[in-house]
GROMACS .gro file of C-alpha atoms in nm:
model
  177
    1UNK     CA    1  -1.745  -2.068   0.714
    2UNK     CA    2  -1.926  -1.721   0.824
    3UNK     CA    3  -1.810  -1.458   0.662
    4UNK     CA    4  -1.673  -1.090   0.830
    5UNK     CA    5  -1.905  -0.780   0.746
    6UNK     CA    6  -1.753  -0.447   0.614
    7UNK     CA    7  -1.894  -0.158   0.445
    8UNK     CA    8  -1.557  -0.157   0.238
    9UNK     CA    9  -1.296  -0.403   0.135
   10UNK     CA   10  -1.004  -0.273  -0.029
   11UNK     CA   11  -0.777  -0.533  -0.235
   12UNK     CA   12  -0.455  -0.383  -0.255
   13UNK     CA   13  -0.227  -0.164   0.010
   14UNK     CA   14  -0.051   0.104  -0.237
   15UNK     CA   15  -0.102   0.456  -0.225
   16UNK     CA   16  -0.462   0.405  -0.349
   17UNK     CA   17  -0.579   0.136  -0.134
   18UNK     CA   18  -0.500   0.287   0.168
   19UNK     CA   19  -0.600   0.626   0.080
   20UNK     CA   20  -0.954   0.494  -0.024
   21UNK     CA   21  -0.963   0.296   0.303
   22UNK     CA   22  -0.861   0.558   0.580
   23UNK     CA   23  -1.109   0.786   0.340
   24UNK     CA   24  -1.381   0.584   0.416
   25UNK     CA   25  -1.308   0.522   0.740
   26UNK     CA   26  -1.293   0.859   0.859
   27UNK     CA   27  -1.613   0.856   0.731
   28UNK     CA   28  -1.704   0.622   0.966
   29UNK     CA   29  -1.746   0.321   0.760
   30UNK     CA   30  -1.585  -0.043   0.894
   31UNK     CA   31  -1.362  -0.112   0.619
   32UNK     CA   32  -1.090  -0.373   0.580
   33UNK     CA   33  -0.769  -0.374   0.368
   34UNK     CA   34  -0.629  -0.691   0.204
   35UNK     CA   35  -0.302  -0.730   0.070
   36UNK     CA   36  -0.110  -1.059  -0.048
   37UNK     CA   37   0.224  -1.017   0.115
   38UNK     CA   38   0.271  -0.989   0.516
   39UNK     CA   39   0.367  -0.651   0.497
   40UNK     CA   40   0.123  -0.343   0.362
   41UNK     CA   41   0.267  -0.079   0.114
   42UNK     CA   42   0.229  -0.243  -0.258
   43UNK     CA   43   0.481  -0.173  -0.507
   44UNK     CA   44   0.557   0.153  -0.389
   45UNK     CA   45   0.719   0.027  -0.062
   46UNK     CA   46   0.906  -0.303  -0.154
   47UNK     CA   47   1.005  -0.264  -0.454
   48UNK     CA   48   0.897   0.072  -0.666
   49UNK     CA   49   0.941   0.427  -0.604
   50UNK     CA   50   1.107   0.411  -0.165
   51UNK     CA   51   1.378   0.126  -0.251
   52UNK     CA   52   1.488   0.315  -0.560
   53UNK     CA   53   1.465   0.634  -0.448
   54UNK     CA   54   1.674   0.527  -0.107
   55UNK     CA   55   1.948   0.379  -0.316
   56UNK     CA   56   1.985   0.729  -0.509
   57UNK     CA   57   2.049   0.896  -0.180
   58UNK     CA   58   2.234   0.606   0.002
   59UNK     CA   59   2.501   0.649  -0.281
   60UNK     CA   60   2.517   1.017  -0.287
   61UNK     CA   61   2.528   1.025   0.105
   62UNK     CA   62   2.790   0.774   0.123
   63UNK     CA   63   2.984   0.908  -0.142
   64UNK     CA   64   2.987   1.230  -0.024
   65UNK     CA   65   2.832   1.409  -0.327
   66UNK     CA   66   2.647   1.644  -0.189
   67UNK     CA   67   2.906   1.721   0.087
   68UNK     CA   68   3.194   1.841  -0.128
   69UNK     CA   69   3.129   2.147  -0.259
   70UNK     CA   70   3.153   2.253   0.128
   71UNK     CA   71   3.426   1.967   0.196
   72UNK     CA   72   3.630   1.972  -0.125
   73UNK     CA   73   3.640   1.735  -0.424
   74UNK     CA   74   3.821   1.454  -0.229
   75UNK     CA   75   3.541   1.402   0.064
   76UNK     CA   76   3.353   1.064   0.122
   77UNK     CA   77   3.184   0.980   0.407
   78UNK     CA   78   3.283   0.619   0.294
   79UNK     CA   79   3.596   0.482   0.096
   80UNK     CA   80   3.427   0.210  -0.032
   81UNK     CA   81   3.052   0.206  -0.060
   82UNK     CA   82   2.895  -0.221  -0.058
   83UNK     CA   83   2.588  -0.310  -0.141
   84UNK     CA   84   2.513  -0.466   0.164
   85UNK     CA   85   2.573  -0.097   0.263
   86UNK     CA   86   2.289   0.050   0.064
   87UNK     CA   87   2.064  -0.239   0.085
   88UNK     CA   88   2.050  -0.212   0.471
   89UNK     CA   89   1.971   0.153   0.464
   90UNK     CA   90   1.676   0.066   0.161
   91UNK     CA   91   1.545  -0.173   0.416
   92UNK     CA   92   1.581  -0.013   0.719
   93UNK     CA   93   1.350   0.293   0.546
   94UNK     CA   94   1.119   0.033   0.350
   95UNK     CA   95   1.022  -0.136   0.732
   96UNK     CA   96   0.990   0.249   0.882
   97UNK     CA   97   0.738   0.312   0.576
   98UNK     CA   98   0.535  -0.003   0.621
   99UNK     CA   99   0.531   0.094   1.051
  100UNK     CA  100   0.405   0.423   0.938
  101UNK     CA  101   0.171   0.254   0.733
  102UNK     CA  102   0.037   0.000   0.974
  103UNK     CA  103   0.026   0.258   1.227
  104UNK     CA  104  -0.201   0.472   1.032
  105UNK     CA  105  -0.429   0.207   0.900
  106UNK     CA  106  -0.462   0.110   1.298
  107UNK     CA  107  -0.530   0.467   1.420
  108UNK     CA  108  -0.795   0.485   1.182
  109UNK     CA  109  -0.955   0.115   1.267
  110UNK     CA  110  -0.906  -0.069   0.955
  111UNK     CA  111  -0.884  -0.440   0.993
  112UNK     CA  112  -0.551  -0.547   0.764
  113UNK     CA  113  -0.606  -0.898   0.627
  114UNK     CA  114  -0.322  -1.078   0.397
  115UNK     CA  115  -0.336  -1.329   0.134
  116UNK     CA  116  -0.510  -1.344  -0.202
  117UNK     CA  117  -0.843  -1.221  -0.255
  118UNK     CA  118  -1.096  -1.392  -0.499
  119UNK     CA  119  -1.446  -1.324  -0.584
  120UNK     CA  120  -1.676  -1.590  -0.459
  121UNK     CA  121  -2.011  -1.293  -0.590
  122UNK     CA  122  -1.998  -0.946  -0.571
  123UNK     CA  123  -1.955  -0.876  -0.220
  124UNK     CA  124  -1.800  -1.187  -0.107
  125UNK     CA  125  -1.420  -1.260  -0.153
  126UNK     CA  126  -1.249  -1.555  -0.039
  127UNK     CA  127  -0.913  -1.514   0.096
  128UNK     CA  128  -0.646  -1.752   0.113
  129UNK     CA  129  -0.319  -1.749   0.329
  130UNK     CA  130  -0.071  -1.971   0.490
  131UNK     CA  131  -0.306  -2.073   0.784
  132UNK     CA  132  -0.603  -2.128   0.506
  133UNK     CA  133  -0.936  -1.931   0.375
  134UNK     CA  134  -1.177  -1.735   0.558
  135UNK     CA  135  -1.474  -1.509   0.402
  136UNK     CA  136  -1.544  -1.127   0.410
  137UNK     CA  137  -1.830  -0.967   0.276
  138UNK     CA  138  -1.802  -0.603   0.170
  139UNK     CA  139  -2.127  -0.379   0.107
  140UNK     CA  140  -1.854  -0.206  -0.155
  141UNK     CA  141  -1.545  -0.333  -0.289
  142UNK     CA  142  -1.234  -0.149  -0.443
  143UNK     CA  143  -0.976  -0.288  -0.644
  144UNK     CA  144  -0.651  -0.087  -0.590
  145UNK     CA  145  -0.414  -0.366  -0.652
  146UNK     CA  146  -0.100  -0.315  -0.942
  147UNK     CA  147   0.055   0.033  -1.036
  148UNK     CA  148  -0.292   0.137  -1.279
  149UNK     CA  149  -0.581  -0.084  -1.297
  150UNK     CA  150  -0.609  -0.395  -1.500
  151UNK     CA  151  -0.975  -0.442  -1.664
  152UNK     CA  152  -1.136  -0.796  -1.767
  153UNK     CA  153  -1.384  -0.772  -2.055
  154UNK     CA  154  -1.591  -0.927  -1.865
  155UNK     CA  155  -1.619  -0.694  -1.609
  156UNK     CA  156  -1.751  -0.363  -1.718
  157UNK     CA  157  -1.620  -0.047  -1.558
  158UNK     CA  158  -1.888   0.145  -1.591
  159UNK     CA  159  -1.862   0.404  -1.325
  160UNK     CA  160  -2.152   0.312  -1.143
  161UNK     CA  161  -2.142  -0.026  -1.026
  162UNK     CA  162  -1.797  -0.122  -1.090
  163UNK     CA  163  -1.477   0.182  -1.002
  164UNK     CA  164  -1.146   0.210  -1.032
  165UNK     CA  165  -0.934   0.375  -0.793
  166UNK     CA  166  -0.814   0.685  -0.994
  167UNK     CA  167  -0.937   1.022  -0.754
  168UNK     CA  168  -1.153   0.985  -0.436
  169UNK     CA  169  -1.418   1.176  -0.648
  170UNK     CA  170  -1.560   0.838  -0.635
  171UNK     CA  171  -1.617   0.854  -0.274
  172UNK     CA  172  -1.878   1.131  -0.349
  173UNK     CA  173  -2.106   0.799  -0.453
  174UNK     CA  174  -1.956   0.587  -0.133
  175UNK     CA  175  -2.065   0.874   0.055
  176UNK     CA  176  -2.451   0.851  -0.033
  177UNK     CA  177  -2.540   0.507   0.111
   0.00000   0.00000   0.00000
């Protein structure tokens, strides 16, 4: 099995990991994004800070909330409000997030892979998915998967060799090779 060749492979499609890969893309670099579910956007799409935050303003839309200082104390914009009501309108924004997302990660020519990554050596992962494994070497990896990074004692973040994805301060380094 030959492995595919990027300067950057980013595990993880949150905020960080796509950040750090249209970052280094713009810098030219051929960088490809891997994420274990079918659809980019970590945590913060499916099931963090969009879904909750759309369910807060499905309710006060549909109850009319906001409305009746203007409308009186009696408006609703919905007499009774189901949950099949607000979980349509979570979704419907949660799949016009992850087309934003996709779109942007295309216009900037990252190559979106899914399944889960694992380290065959430091620049290889192996990456398994419904259809099987394939390989992808990356000159330089980053790890932006979970809501703050998780760190193995066996794996020393040093700031050199090893990064986590906290500013793009560390792209001054990616920058110099």
């Amino acid at each position: 099995m030959e492995a595919n060749e990027y300067d950057l492979v980013v595990i993880g499609s949150g905020p960080a990991g796509q950040k750090g890969a249209i970052c280094a893309a713009k810098m030219r670099k051929k960088v490809a994004i891997i994420d274990r579910k079918k659809s980019v956007g970590g945590v913060c799409v499916h099931t963090g800070t969009i879904p909750s935050k759309t369910l807060r303003e499905a309710v006060l839309y549909l109850s009319g909330f906001r409305q009746r200082t203007f409308y009186g104390r009696g408006y609703a914009l919905k007499d009774r409000i189901a949950m099949s009501d607000l979980i349509f309108r979570a979704e419907s924004v949660m799949a016009r997030e992850v087309e934003v997302i996709k779109s942007q990660l295309r216009r900037n020519y990252v190559t979106i892979l899914d399944g889960n990554a694992r380290f065959l050596d430091p620049n290889t992962l192996e990456i398994r998915n419904d259809e099987g494994a394939q390989l992808v070497r990356g000159q330089h990896i980053l790890i932006a998967c979970g809501t703050r990074p998780a760190h193995s004692a066996d794996i020393p973040v040093d700031g050199n060799e090893f990064l986590t994805p906290i500013r793009c301060t560390v792209w001054k380094k990616f920058q110099e090779t």
